[in-house]
Structures are given as C-alpha cells and as structure tokens.
PDB file of C-alpha atoms in Angstrom:
ATOM      1  CA  MET A   1      21.154  -4.959  21.698  1.00 54.00           C
ATOM      2  CA  SER A   2      21.696  -4.730  18.113  1.00 70.00           C
ATOM      3  CA  GLY A   3      24.128  -2.249  16.427  1.00 89.00           C
ATOM      4  CA  TYR A   4      21.503  -0.422  14.352  1.00 96.00           C
ATOM      5  CA  ASP A   5      21.065   3.276  14.866  1.00 95.00           C
ATOM      6  CA  ALA A   6      17.531   3.305  13.395  1.00 97.00           C
ATOM      7  CA  VAL A   7      14.616   1.006  12.411  1.00 98.00           C
ATOM      8  CA  VAL A   8      12.053   1.932   9.914  1.00 98.00           C
ATOM      9  CA  PHE A   9       8.708   0.141   9.481  1.00 98.00           C
ATOM     10  CA  ASP A  10       6.234  -0.433   6.804  1.00 98.00           C
ATOM     11  CA  ASN A  11       2.579   0.501   7.810  1.00 98.00           C
ATOM     12  CA  ASP A  12       0.046  -1.818   6.237  1.00 98.00           C
ATOM     13  CA  GLY A  13       0.537  -5.393   7.145  1.00 97.00           C
ATOM     14  CA  VAL A  14       3.076  -4.506   9.682  1.00 98.00           C
ATOM     15  CA  LEU A  15       1.818  -2.002  12.233  1.00 98.00           C
ATOM     16  CA  VAL A  16      -1.882  -2.224  11.022  1.00 98.00           C
ATOM     17  CA  GLU A  17      -4.071  -4.726   9.137  1.00 97.00           C
ATOM     18  CA  LEU A  18      -4.456  -4.350   5.253  1.00 97.00           C
ATOM     19  CA  THR A  19      -7.181  -2.212   3.950  1.00 97.00           C
ATOM     20  CA  ASP A  20     -10.261  -4.155   2.868  1.00 97.00           C
ATOM     21  CA  THR A  21     -10.471  -4.210  -0.870  1.00 97.00           C
ATOM     22  CA  VAL A  22     -14.182  -3.158  -0.758  1.00 98.00           C
ATOM     23  CA  VAL A  23     -13.138  -0.026   0.976  1.00 98.00           C
ATOM     24  CA  LEU A  24     -10.661   0.794  -1.768  1.00 98.00           C
ATOM     25  CA  ARG A  25     -13.027  -0.269  -4.592  1.00 98.00           C
ATOM     26  CA  ASP A  26     -15.669   2.158  -3.257  1.00 98.00           C
ATOM     27  CA  ALA A  27     -13.196   4.917  -3.091  1.00 98.00           C
ATOM     28  CA  ALA A  28     -12.152   4.168  -6.779  1.00 98.00           C
ATOM     29  CA  ARG A  29     -15.686   4.227  -7.959  1.00 98.00           C
ATOM     30  CA  GLU A  30     -16.536   7.466  -6.288  1.00 98.00           C
ATOM     31  CA  ALA A  31     -13.373   9.131  -7.766  1.00 98.00           C
ATOM     32  CA  PHE A  32     -14.590   8.210 -11.214  1.00 98.00           C
ATOM     33  CA  VAL A  33     -17.944   9.825 -10.446  1.00 98.00           C
ATOM     34  CA  ASP A  34     -15.863  12.885  -9.237  1.00 98.00           C
ATOM     35  CA  VAL A  35     -14.394  13.218 -12.720  1.00 98.00           C
ATOM     36  CA  GLY A  36     -17.646  12.757 -14.644  1.00 98.00           C
ATOM     37  CA  VAL A  37     -17.511   8.936 -15.088  1.00 98.00           C
ATOM     38  CA  ASP A  38     -20.610   7.549 -13.660  1.00 97.00           C
ATOM     39  CA  ASP A  39     -20.329   4.024 -14.871  1.00 97.00           C
ATOM     40  CA  PRO A  40     -16.676   2.919 -15.102  1.00 98.00           C
ATOM     41  CA  ASP A  41     -15.640  -0.522 -16.520  1.00 98.00           C
ATOM     42  CA  PRO A  42     -15.006  -2.954 -13.769  1.00 97.00           C
ATOM     43  CA  ALA A  43     -11.561  -3.649 -15.152  1.00 98.00           C
ATOM     44  CA  PHE A  44     -10.693   0.023 -14.597  1.00 98.00           C
ATOM     45  CA  LEU A  45     -11.847  -0.214 -11.051  1.00 98.00           C
ATOM     46  CA  ASP A  46      -9.545  -3.212 -10.638  1.00 98.00           C
ATOM     47  CA  HIS A  47      -6.569  -1.063 -11.875  1.00 98.00           C
ATOM     48  CA  ALA A  48      -7.379   1.707  -9.741  1.00 98.00           C
ATOM     49  CA  VAL A  49      -7.866  -0.525  -6.483  1.00 97.00           C
ATOM     50  CA  ASN A  50      -4.560  -2.070  -7.298  1.00 95.00           C
ATOM     51  CA  GLY A  51      -2.580   1.221  -8.252  1.00 95.00           C
ATOM     52  CA  ASP A  52      -1.826   0.013 -11.622  1.00 97.00           C
ATOM     53  CA  LEU A  53      -1.309   3.474 -13.445  1.00 97.00           C
ATOM     54  CA  ASP A  54      -0.339   1.655 -16.898  1.00 96.00           C
ATOM     55  CA  GLY A  55      -3.809  -0.282 -16.713  1.00 97.00           C
ATOM     56  CA  LEU A  56      -5.512   3.155 -16.145  1.00 98.00           C
ATOM     57  CA  ASP A  57      -3.944   4.781 -19.431  1.00 97.00           C
ATOM     58  CA  PRO A  58      -6.861   4.020 -21.542  1.00 98.00           C
ATOM     59  CA  ILE A  59      -9.357   5.999 -19.553  1.00 98.00           C
ATOM     60  CA  GLU A  60      -8.180   9.048 -21.527  1.00 97.00           C
ATOM     61  CA  ASP A  61      -9.431   7.583 -24.836  1.00 98.00           C
ATOM     62  CA  GLU A  62     -12.468   5.830 -23.244  1.00 97.00           C
ATOM     63  CA  TYR A  63     -13.696   8.679 -21.045  1.00 98.00           C
ATOM     64  CA  GLY A  64     -11.622  11.770 -21.996  1.00 98.00           C
ATOM     65  CA  VAL A  65     -10.160  11.627 -18.588  1.00 98.00           C
ATOM     66  CA  ALA A  66      -6.379  11.902 -18.206  1.00 98.00           C
ATOM     67  CA  VAL A  67      -4.814   9.537 -15.449  1.00 98.00           C
ATOM     68  CA  SER A  68      -3.274  12.745 -14.072  1.00 97.00           C
ATOM     69  CA  GLU A  69      -6.711  14.099 -13.412  1.00 98.00           C
ATOM     70  CA  TYR A  70      -8.231  10.837 -12.179  1.00 98.00           C
ATOM     71  CA  TRP A  71      -5.544   9.575  -9.854  1.00 98.00           C
ATOM     72  CA  PRO A  72      -5.572  12.566  -7.323  1.00 98.00           C
ATOM     73  CA  ALA A  73      -9.450  12.109  -7.057  1.00 98.00           C
ATOM     74  CA  ARG A  74      -8.842   8.434  -6.339  1.00 98.00           C
ATOM     75  CA  GLU A  75      -6.214   9.250  -3.651  1.00 98.00           C
ATOM     76  CA  GLN A  76      -8.287  11.698  -1.940  1.00 98.00           C
ATOM     77  CA  ARG A  77     -11.316   9.355  -1.807  1.00 98.00           C
ATOM     78  CA  ALA A  78      -9.072   6.450  -0.569  1.00 98.00           C
ATOM     79  CA  ILE A  79      -7.736   8.783   2.134  1.00 98.00           C
ATOM     80  CA  GLU A  80     -11.410   9.554   3.243  1.00 98.00           C
ATOM     81  CA  HIS A  81     -12.554   6.006   3.072  1.00 98.00           C
ATOM     82  CA  GLN A  82      -9.738   4.420   4.941  1.00 98.00           C
ATOM     83  CA  GLN A  83     -10.081   7.114   7.699  1.00 98.00           C
ATOM     84  CA  ASP A  84     -13.765   6.473   8.010  1.00 98.00           C
ATOM     85  CA  ASP A  85     -13.052   2.635   8.006  1.00 98.00           C
ATOM     86  CA  ILE A  86     -10.519   3.105  10.821  1.00 98.00           C
ATOM     87  CA  ARG A  87     -12.977   5.257  12.786  1.00 98.00           C
ATOM     88  CA  ASP A  88     -15.419   2.365  12.447  1.00 98.00           C
ATOM     89  CA  GLY A  89     -12.857  -0.286  13.749  1.00 97.00           C
ATOM     90  CA  GLY A  90     -11.381  -1.237  10.431  1.00 97.00           C
ATOM     91  CA  LYS A  91      -7.643  -1.573   9.984  1.00 97.00           C
ATOM     92  CA  PRO A  92      -6.938  -2.489  13.583  1.00 98.00           C
ATOM     93  CA  LEU A  93      -3.435  -2.110  15.157  1.00 98.00           C
ATOM     94  CA  PHE A  94      -1.558  -5.440  15.476  1.00 98.00           C
ATOM     95  CA  ASP A  95      -1.268  -6.290  19.233  1.00 97.00           C
ATOM     96  CA  ASP A  96       2.488  -6.879  18.940  1.00 98.00           C
ATOM     97  CA  VAL A  97       3.155  -3.086  18.057  1.00 98.00           C
ATOM     98  CA  ALA A  98       3.303  -2.534  21.844  1.00 98.00           C
ATOM     99  CA  ALA A  99       6.586  -4.634  21.945  1.00 98.00           C
ATOM    100  CA  LEU A 100       8.272  -1.889  19.896  1.00 98.00           C
ATOM    101  CA  ARG A 101       8.339   0.404  22.967  1.00 97.00           C
ATOM    102  CA  GLU A 102      11.063  -1.795  24.451  1.00 97.00           C
ATOM    103  CA  LEU A 103      13.401  -0.837  21.553  1.00 96.00           C
ATOM    104  CA  PRO A 104      15.932   2.047  22.285  1.00 95.00           C
ATOM    105  CA  HIS A 105      16.394   2.716  18.549  1.00 96.00           C
ATOM    106  CA  ARG A 106      15.121   5.813  16.740  1.00 97.00           C
ATOM    107  CA  MET A 107      12.103   4.796  14.587  1.00 98.00           C
ATOM    108  CA  SER A 108      10.176   5.982  11.616  1.00 98.00           C
ATOM    109  CA  VAL A 109       7.615   4.799   9.207  1.00 98.00           C
ATOM    110  CA  ALA A 110       7.753   4.611   5.402  1.00 98.00           C
ATOM    111  CA  SER A 111       4.765   3.230   3.608  1.00 98.00           C
ATOM    112  CA  ASN A 112       3.342   3.006   0.204  1.00 97.00           C
ATOM    113  CA  ASN A 113      -0.031   4.325   1.444  1.00 98.00           C
ATOM    114  CA  GLN A 114      -0.927   7.931   1.301  1.00 98.00           C
ATOM    115  CA  GLN A 115       0.905  10.358   3.622  1.00 98.00           C
ATOM    116  CA  GLU A 116      -2.163  11.666   5.002  1.00 98.00           C
ATOM    117  CA  THR A 117      -3.504   8.289   5.528  1.00 98.00           C
ATOM    118  CA  VAL A 118      -0.373   6.980   7.593  1.00 98.00           C
ATOM    119  CA  SER A 119      -0.286  10.126   9.628  1.00 98.00           C
ATOM    120  CA  PHE A 120      -3.779   9.692  10.405  1.00 98.00           C
ATOM    121  CA  ILE A 121      -3.149   6.107  11.577  1.00 98.00           C
ATOM    122  CA  VAL A 122      -0.169   7.090  13.706  1.00 98.00           C
ATOM    123  CA  ASP A 123      -2.129   9.671  15.327  1.00 98.00           C
ATOM    124  CA  HIS A 124      -5.281   7.526  15.763  1.00 98.00           C
ATOM    125  CA  TYR A 125      -3.486   4.776  17.732  1.00 98.00           C
ATOM    126  CA  ASP A 126      -1.397   7.270  19.671  1.00 98.00           C
ATOM    127  CA  LEU A 127       2.013   6.245  18.097  1.00 98.00           C
ATOM    128  CA  ASP A 128       3.233   9.742  17.840  1.00 96.00           C
ATOM    129  CA  ASP A 129       5.772   9.188  20.544  1.00 97.00           C
ATOM    130  CA  LEU A 130       7.138   6.132  19.023  1.00 98.00           C
ATOM    131  CA  PHE A 131       7.961   7.336  15.521  1.00 98.00           C
ATOM    132  CA  GLU A 132      10.014  10.421  14.933  1.00 97.00           C
ATOM    133  CA  THR A 133       9.026  10.780  11.161  1.00 96.00           C
ATOM    134  CA  VAL A 134       6.255   9.406   9.181  1.00 98.00           C
ATOM    135  CA  TYR A 135       6.435   8.995   5.278  1.00 97.00           C
ATOM    136  CA  GLY A 136       3.707   8.002   2.832  1.00 98.00           C
ATOM    137  CA  ARG A 137       3.299   8.680  -0.860  1.00 97.00           C
ATOM    138  CA  GLU A 138       1.996  11.961  -2.092  1.00 97.00           C
ATOM    139  CA  PRO A 139      -1.368  11.771  -3.760  1.00 97.00           C
ATOM    140  CA  THR A 140      -0.132  12.322  -7.358  1.00 97.00           C
ATOM    141  CA  VAL A 141       0.923  10.110 -10.254  1.00 97.00           C
ATOM    142  CA  ALA A 142       4.523  11.156  -9.473  1.00 96.00           C
ATOM    143  CA  GLY A 143       4.057  10.158  -5.836  1.00 96.00           C
ATOM    144  CA  ALA A 144       2.571   6.802  -6.983  1.00 96.00           C
ATOM    145  CA  ALA A 145       5.655   6.273  -9.187  1.00 94.00           C
ATOM    146  CA  ARG A 146       7.924   6.283  -6.021  1.00 96.00           C
ATOM    147  CA  ARG A 147       6.295   3.513  -4.367  1.00 96.00           C
ATOM    148  CA  LYS A 148       8.325   0.654  -3.143  1.00 97.00           C
ATOM    149  CA  PRO A 149      10.228  -1.029  -4.374  1.00 97.00           C
ATOM    150  CA  ASP A 150      11.476   2.427  -5.248  1.00 97.00           C
ATOM    151  CA  PRO A 151      13.376   3.316  -2.011  1.00 98.00           C
ATOM    152  CA  HIS A 152      12.455   6.979  -2.183  1.00 97.00           C
ATOM    153  CA  TYR A 153      10.364   7.090   0.910  1.00 97.00           C
ATOM    154  CA  VAL A 154      12.675   4.580   2.770  1.00 98.00           C
ATOM    155  CA  ASP A 155      15.554   7.070   1.788  1.00 98.00           C
ATOM    156  CA  ALA A 156      13.640  10.000   3.145  1.00 97.00           C
ATOM    157  CA  ALA A 157      13.033   8.438   6.454  1.00 97.00           C
ATOM    158  CA  LEU A 158      16.712   7.402   6.938  1.00 97.00           C
ATOM    159  CA  ALA A 159      17.907  10.611   5.913  1.00 97.00           C
ATOM    160  CA  ASP A 160      15.650  12.447   8.601  1.00 95.00           C
ATOM    161  CA  LEU A 161      16.910   9.952  11.174  1.00 96.00           C
ATOM    162  CA  GLY A 162      20.560  10.320  10.037  1.00 95.00           C
ATOM    163  CA  ALA A 163      20.875   6.655  10.023  1.00 95.00           C
ATOM    164  CA  GLU A 164      23.988   4.942   8.887  1.00 93.00           C
ATOM    165  CA  ASN A 165      23.279   1.471   9.927  1.00 96.00           C
ATOM    166  CA  ALA A 166      19.566   0.743   9.648  1.00 97.00           C
ATOM    167  CA  LEU A 167      16.953  -1.824   9.510  1.00 98.00           C
ATOM    168  CA  TYR A 168      13.790  -1.668   7.404  1.00 98.00           C
ATOM    169  CA  VAL A 169      10.846  -3.952   8.514  1.00 98.00           C
ATOM    170  CA  GLY A 170       8.174  -4.951   5.872  1.00 97.00           C
ATOM    171  CA  ASP A 171       5.773  -7.844   5.044  1.00 96.00           C
ATOM    172  CA  SER A 172       6.356  -8.005   1.215  1.00 95.00           C
ATOM    173  CA  SER A 173       9.022  -8.653  -1.328  1.00 95.00           C
ATOM    174  CA  LYS A 174       8.966  -5.085  -2.338  1.00 96.00           C
ATOM    175  CA  ASP A 175       9.815  -4.108   1.191  1.00 97.00           C
ATOM    176  CA  VAL A 176      12.879  -6.255   1.197  1.00 97.00           C
ATOM    177  CA  VAL A 177      13.964  -4.972  -2.244  1.00 97.00           C
ATOM    178  CA  ALA A 178      13.343  -1.238  -1.145  1.00 98.00           C
ATOM    179  CA  ALA A 179      15.492  -1.830   1.885  1.00 98.00           C
ATOM    180  CA  HIS A 180      18.426  -3.339  -0.250  1.00 97.00           C
ATOM    181  CA  ARG A 181      18.315  -0.356  -2.650  1.00 97.00           C
ATOM    182  CA  ALA A 182      18.354   2.039   0.345  1.00 98.00           C
ATOM    183  CA  GLY A 183      21.410   0.292   1.728  1.00 97.00           C
ATOM    184  CA  ALA A 184      19.644  -0.982   4.698  1.00 98.00           C
ATOM    185  CA  ASP A 185      19.235  -4.478   6.314  1.00 98.00           C
ATOM    186  CA  SER A 186      15.724  -5.977   6.117  1.00 98.00           C
ATOM    187  CA  ALA A 187      13.423  -7.870   8.450  1.00 97.00           C
ATOM    188  CA  TYR A 188      10.621  -9.846   6.616  1.00 97.00           C
ATOM    189  CA  ILE A 189       7.540 -10.360   8.896  1.00 96.00           C
ATOM    190  CA  ARG A 190       5.374 -13.035   7.734  1.00 93.00           C
ATOM    191  CA  ARG A 191       1.848 -12.121   8.943  1.00 91.00           C
ATOM    192  CA  PRO A 192      -1.040 -14.498   8.285  1.00 88.00           C
ATOM    193  CA  HIS A 193      -1.951 -12.812   4.949  1.00 86.00           C
ATOM    194  CA  ARG A 194       1.728 -13.594   3.573  1.00 82.00           C
ATOM    195  CA  ASP A 195       1.647 -17.346   4.521  1.00 76.00           C
ATOM    196  CA  ALA A 196       1.982 -18.286   0.780  1.00 70.00           C
ATOM    197  CA  ALA A 197       4.572 -15.407  -0.007  1.00 75.00           C
ATOM    198  CA  ASP A 198       8.361 -15.446  -0.138  1.00 83.00           C
ATOM    199  CA  PRO A 199      10.545 -12.581  -0.929  1.00 88.00           C
ATOM    200  CA  GLU A 200      12.400 -12.636  -4.214  1.00 86.00           C
ATOM    201  CA  ILE A 201      15.635 -11.788  -2.444  1.00 91.00           C
ATOM    202  CA  ASP A 202      16.715 -13.051   0.991  1.00 95.00           C
ATOM    203  CA  PRO A 203      16.038 -10.577   3.905  1.00 97.00           C
ATOM    204  CA  THR A 204      18.342 -10.175   6.688  1.00 97.00           C
ATOM    205  CA  TYR A 205      15.941 -11.508   9.187  1.00 96.00           C
ATOM    206  CA  ARG A 206      12.677 -13.555   8.991  1.00 95.00           C
ATOM    207  CA  VAL A 207      10.235 -13.107  11.910  1.00 96.00           C
ATOM    208  CA  ALA A 208       6.696 -14.140  12.469  1.00 94.00           C
ATOM    209  CA  SER A 209       5.985 -10.983  14.685  1.00 97.00           C
ATOM    210  CA  LEU A 210       7.121  -7.815  16.035  1.00 98.00           C
ATOM    211  CA  ARG A 211       7.522  -9.500  19.403  1.00 98.00           C
ATOM    212  CA  GLU A 212      10.030 -11.911  17.642  1.00 98.00           C
ATOM    213  CA  LEU A 213      11.695  -8.949  15.897  1.00 98.00           C
ATOM    214  CA  VAL A 214      12.375  -7.106  19.372  1.00 97.00           C
ATOM    215  CA  ASP A 215      13.772 -10.412  20.730  1.00 96.00           C
ATOM    216  CA  VAL A 216      16.162 -10.675  17.785  1.00 96.00           C
ATOM    217  CA  LEU A 217      17.246  -7.105  18.079  1.00 95.00           C
ATOM    218  CA  SER A 218      17.663  -7.562  21.928  1.00 92.00           C
ATOM    219  CA  ALA A 219      19.772 -10.665  21.620  1.00 84.00           C
TER     220      ALA A 219
END
C-alpha cells in the first residue's frame, strides 16, 4: 500500500459526472431575474455559467447591478438547480467510486463547486462514511476567487486531515496545479470528457479510472 497518509478528491468529473450546462444556464438566468434583470445579454449568461467574474464586471454599468450582488444570487440558484437535477437522476455517481472503499487512507473532498452542493452530493450518495471532510467554495465573489488552481480548498482539506504526505485526485489541469501548489502529489484521471485534454504540468500518476487508482496505490 502507498505511503500516503491522506487522499483528497475533486468532486465533479471524478466522483460524479459534470453538471449539464443547461442546468447552470437556467440558474444564471433566474439569478439575473432575482436582481431585477429580466432579459440579460446572452454573453453575460455565458460568463455566469463559466464563472468568469471579469466578464461579468460590465453588468454594473449595463444594469446597475454589482457583481458582488449578482454572484451570490447566481450561486444560490446553481445550488438549487443542481440539487433538483441530482434528485431527478442527473449528475450520477461514477460506478468506480465503490473501489475507494478498499483504500485504508484518510480521505476528503475539495471541489470548485459550492460547499452546499458538494455536501449534498456526498450525503445523497451515502458517502459520508468515506470522506472525513468536504470542502467546496463559499457562494461569494471571494469564494469564487479561491477556486483551483488556487490551492485554498485543497490546503484546508489537508490541514483537517493532518496530512504530511498526500495525494490529490482530479480530472483537470487546474487540479494538478492546485495539488502542486499545496505540496501534494497528483493523480490525473482521464474520464471520457477529458479525452482531448492534457495537464499543463505532469501529474504524479495518470489513471483511466478510480479502480486503476486504487490498484496503483495498492501495488
């Protein structure tokens, strides 16, 4: 078994499938209505879906709404829509998550998704006994600024676990960079939605599934 004392996992694309863009777009549109904008420019909806805060800056001049006012509304709607989508069968758990129960390591989740969304997912799929802590972003502009590749949430998870030699598992280049900045090794899982992607820095491991990751750590 590997010498790691903790393994931390990204959520979307690693434990569960990615959120359908339609779900996030509906949430972004409703949030504009919440702050008094009934017909937002489609470009602003794109920025809201992608979490591009700089691209949303002009909404203050355009609609008289500050990003700091709109973004929490966007986050709350995104939380609600994702939870509804999950209840309806969206964002299913990947089958290979079951393999993680073979690992003896202390484990946690650190995600760019909202804290409330990630906690809901862990509870909905009965993973509470698997992960000691769960971290997602705060539903604020400041919380969004701490998204990976900033290691803020990874650092928090590692601190909670008291980890000195840890592995972070993700499905994007940002995950690999965040692990590197947090002083952890990285495992890049190439899910089907990442077939054409490649991390900008080399991860410690490249695996095709969590089953393969467990096998690697058990070797």
